[in-house]
mmCIF file of N, CA and C in Angstrom:
data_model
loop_
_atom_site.group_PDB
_atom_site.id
_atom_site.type_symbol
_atom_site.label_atom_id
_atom_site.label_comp_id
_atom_site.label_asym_id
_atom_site.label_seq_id
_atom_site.Cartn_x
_atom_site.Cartn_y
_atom_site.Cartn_z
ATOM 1 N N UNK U 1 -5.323 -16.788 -27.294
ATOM 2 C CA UNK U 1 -5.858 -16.949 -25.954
ATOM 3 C C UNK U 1 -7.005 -15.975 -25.746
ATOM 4 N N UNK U 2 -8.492 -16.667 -25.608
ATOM 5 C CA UNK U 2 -9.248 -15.778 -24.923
ATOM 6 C C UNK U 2 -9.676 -15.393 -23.887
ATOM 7 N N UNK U 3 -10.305 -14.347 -23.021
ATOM 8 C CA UNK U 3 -10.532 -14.363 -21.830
ATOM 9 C C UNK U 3 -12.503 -15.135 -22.376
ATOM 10 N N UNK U 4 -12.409 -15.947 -21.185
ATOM 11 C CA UNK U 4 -13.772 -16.363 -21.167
ATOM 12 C C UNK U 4 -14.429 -16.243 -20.120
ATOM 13 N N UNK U 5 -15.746 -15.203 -20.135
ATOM 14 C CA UNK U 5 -16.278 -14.699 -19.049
ATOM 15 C C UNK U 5 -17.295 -15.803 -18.437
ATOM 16 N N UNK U 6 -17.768 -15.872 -17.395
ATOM 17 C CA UNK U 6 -18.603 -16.859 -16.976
ATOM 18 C C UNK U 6 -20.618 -16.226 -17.661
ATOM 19 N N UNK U 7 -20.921 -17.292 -17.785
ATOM 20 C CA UNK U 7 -22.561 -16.821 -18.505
ATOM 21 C C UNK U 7 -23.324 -17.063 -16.634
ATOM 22 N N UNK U 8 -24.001 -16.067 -16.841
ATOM 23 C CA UNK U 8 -24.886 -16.201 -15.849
ATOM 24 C C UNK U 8 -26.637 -15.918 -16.404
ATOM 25 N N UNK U 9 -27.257 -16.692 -15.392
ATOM 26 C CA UNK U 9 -28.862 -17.063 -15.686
ATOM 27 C C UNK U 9 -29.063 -16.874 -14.867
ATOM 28 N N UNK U 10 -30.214 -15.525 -14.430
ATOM 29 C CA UNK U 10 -31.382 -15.331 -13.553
ATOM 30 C C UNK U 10 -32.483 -15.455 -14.282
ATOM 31 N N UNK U 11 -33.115 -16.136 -12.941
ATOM 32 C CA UNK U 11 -34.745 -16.084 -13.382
ATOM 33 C C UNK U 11 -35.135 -14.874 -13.691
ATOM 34 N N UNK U 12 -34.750 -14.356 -12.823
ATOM 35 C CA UNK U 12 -35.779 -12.475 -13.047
ATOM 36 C C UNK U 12 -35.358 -11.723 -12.357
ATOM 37 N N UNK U 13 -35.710 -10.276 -12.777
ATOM 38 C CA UNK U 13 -34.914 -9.156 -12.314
ATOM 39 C C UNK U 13 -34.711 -9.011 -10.446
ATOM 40 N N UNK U 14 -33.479 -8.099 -10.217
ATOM 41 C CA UNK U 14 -33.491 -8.155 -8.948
ATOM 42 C C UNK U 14 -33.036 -9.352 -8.077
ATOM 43 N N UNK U 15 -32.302 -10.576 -8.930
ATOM 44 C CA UNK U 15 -32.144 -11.760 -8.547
ATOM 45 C C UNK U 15 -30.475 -12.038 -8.371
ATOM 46 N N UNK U 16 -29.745 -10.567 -8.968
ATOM 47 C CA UNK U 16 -28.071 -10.996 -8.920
ATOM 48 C C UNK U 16 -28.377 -9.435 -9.563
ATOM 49 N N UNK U 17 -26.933 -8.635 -9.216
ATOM 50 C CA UNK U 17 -27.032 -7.580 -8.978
ATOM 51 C C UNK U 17 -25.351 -7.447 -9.040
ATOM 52 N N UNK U 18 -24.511 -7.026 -10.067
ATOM 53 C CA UNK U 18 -22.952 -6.813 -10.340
ATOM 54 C C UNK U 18 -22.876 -5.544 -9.740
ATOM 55 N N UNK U 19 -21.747 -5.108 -8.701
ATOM 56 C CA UNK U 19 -21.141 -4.276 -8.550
ATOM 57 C C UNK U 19 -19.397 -4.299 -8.636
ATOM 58 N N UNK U 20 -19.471 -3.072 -8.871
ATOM 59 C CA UNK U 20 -18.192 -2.769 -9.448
ATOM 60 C C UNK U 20 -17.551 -1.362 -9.221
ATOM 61 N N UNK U 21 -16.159 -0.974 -9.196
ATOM 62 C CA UNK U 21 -15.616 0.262 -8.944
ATOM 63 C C UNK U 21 -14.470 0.596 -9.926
ATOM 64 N N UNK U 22 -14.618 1.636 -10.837
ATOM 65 C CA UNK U 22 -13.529 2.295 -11.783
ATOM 66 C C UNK U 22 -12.233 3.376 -10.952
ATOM 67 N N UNK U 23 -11.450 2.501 -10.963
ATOM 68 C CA UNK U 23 -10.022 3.838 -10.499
ATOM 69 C C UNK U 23 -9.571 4.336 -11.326
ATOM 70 N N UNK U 24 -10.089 4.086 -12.958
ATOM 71 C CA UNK U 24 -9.147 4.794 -14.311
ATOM 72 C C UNK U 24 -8.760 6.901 -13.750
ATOM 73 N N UNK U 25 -9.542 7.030 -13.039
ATOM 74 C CA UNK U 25 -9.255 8.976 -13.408
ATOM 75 C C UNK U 25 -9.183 8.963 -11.487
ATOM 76 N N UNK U 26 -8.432 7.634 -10.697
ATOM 77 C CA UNK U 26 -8.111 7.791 -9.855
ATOM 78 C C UNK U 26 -7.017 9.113 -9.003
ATOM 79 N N UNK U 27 -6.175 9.400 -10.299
ATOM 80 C CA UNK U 27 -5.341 10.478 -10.146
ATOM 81 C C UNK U 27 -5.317 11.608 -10.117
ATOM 82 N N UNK U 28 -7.031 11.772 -10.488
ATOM 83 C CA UNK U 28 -7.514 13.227 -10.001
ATOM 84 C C UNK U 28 -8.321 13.033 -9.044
ATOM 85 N N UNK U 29 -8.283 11.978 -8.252
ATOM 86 C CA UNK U 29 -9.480 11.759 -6.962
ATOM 87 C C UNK U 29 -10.891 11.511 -7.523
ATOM 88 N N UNK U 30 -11.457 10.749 -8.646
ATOM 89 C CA UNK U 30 -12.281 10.124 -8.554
ATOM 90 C C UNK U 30 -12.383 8.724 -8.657
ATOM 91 N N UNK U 31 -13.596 8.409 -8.386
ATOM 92 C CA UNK U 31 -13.540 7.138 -8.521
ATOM 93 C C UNK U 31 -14.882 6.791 -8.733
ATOM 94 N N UNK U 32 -15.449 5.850 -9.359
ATOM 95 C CA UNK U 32 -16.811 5.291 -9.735
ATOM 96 C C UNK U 32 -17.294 4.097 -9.306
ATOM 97 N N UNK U 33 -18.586 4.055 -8.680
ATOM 98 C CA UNK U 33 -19.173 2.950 -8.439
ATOM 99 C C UNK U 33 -20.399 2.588 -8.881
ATOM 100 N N UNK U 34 -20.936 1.156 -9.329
ATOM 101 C CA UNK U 34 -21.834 1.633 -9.890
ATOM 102 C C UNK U 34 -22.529 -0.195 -9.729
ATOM 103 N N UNK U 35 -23.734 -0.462 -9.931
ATOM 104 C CA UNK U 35 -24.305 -1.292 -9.321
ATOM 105 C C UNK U 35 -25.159 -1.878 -10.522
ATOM 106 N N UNK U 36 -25.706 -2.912 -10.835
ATOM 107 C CA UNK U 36 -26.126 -3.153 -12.410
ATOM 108 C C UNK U 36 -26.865 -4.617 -12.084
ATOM 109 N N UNK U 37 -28.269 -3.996 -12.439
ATOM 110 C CA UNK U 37 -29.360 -5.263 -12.533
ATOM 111 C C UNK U 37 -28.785 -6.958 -13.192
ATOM 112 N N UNK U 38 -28.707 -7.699 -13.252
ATOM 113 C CA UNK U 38 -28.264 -8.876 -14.046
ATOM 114 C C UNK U 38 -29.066 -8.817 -15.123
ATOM 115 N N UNK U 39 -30.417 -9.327 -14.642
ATOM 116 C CA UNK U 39 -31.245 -9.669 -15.793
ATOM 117 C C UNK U 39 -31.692 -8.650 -16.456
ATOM 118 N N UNK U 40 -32.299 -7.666 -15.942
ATOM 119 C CA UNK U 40 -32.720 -6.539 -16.810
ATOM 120 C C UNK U 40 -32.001 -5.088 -17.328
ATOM 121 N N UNK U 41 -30.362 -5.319 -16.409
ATOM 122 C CA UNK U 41 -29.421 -4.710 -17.062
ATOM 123 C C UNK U 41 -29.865 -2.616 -16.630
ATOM 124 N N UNK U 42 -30.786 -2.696 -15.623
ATOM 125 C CA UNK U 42 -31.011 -1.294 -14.935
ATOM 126 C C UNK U 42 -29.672 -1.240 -13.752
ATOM 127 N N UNK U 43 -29.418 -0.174 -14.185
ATOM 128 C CA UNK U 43 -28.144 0.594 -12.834
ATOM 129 C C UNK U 43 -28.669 1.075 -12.186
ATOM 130 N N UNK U 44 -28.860 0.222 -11.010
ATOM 131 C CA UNK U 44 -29.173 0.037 -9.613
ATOM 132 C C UNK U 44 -28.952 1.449 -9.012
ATOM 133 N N UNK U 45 -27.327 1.824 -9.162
ATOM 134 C CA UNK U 45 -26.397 2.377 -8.804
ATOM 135 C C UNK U 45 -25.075 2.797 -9.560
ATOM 136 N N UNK U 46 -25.135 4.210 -9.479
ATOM 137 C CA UNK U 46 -23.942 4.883 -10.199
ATOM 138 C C UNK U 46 -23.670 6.259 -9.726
ATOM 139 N N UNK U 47 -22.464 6.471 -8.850
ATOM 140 C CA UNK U 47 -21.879 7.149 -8.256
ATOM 141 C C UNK U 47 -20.761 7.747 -8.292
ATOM 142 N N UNK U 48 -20.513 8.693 -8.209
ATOM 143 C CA UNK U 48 -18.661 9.857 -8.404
ATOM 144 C C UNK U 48 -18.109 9.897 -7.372
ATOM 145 N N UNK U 49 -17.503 9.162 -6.387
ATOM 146 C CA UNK U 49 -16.969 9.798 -5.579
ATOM 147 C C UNK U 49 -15.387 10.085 -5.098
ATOM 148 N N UNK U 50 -15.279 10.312 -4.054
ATOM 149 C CA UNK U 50 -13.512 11.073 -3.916
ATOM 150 C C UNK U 50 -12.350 10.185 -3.314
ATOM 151 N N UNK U 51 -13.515 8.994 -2.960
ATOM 152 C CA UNK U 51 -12.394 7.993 -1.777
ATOM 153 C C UNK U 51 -12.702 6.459 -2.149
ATOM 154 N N UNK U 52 -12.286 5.521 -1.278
ATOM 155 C CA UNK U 52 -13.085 4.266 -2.140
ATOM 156 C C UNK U 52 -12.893 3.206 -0.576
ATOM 157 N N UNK U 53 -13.134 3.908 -0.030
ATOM 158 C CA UNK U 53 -13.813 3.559 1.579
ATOM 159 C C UNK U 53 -14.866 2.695 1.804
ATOM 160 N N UNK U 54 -14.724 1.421 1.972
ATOM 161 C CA UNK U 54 -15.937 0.568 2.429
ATOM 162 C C UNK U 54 -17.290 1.252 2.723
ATOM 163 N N UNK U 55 -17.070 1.977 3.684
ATOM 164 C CA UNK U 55 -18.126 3.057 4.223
ATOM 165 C C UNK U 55 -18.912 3.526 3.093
ATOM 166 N N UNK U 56 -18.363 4.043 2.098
ATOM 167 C CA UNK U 56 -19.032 4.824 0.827
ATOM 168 C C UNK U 56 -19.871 4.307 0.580
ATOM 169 N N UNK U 57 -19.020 2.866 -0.126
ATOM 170 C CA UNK U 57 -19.577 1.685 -0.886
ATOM 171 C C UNK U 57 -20.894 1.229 -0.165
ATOM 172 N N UNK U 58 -20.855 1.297 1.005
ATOM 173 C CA UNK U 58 -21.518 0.760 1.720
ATOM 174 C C UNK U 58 -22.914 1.177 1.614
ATOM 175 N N UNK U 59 -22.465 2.109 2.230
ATOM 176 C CA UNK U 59 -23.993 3.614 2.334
ATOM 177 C C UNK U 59 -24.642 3.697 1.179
ATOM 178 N N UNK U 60 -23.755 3.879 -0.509
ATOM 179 C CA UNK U 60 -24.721 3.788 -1.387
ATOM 180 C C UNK U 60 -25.373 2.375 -1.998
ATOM 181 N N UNK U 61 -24.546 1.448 -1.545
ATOM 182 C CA UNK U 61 -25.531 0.292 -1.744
ATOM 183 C C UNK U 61 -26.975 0.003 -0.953
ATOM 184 N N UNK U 62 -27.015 0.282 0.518
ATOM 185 C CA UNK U 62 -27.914 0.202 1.270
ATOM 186 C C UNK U 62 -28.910 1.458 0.580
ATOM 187 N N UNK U 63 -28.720 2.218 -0.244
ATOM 188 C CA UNK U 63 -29.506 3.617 -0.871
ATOM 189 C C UNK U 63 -30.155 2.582 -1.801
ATOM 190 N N UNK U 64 -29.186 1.874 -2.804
ATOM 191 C CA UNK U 64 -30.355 1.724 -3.573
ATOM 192 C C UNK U 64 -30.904 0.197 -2.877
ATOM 193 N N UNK U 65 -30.495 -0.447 -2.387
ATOM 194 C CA UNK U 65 -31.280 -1.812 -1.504
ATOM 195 C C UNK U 65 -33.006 -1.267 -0.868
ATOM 196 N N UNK U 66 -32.813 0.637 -0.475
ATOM 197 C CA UNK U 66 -34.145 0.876 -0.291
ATOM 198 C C UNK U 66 -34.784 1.301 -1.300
ATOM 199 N N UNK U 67 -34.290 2.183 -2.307
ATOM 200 C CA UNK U 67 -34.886 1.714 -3.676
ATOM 201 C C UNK U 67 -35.940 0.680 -4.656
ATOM 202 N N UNK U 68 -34.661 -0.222 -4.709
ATOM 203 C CA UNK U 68 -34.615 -1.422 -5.461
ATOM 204 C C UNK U 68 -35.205 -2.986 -4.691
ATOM 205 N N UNK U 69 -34.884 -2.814 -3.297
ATOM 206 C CA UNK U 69 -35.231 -3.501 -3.083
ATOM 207 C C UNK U 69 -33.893 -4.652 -2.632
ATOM 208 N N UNK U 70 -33.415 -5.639 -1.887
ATOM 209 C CA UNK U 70 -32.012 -6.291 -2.272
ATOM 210 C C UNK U 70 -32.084 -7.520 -2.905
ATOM 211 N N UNK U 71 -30.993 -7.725 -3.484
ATOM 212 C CA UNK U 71 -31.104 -8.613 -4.406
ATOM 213 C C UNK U 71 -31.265 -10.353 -3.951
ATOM 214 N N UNK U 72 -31.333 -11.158 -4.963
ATOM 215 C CA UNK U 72 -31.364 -12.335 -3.722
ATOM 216 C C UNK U 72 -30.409 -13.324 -3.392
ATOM 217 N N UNK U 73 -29.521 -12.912 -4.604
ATOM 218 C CA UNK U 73 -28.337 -13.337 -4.179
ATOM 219 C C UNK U 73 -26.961 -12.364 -4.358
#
């Protein structure tokens, strides 16, 4: 049995944008978030932090949206 991931196709960078959050070293109070171009595979976003609060998530996505720019889908 394999896991089969879905293939995704953007036209071009900045067009789909994966985010995601690591709880592995949750048990010492961190936690990771981190944000990842589709097509051109640049991290948007990558962050350490202590809680995993919408709010967080929030605030550093809108950081790099002024950055980066937001994505379009």
């Amino acid at each position: 049995n394999c896991l089969h991931r879905p293939v995704y196709r953007v036209p071009c960078a900045n067009a789909l944008w994966h985010i995601d959050g690591h709880h592995k070293h949750i048990k010492w109070g961190f936690i990771i978030h981190e944000r990842v171009d589709d097509y051109s595979r640049l991290i948007t976003y990558l962050n350490l932090s202590n809680n995993n609060l919408a709010i967080t998530v929030l605030t550093h996505f809108l950081k790099a949206v002024d950055e980066y720019s937001h994505p379009s889908r």
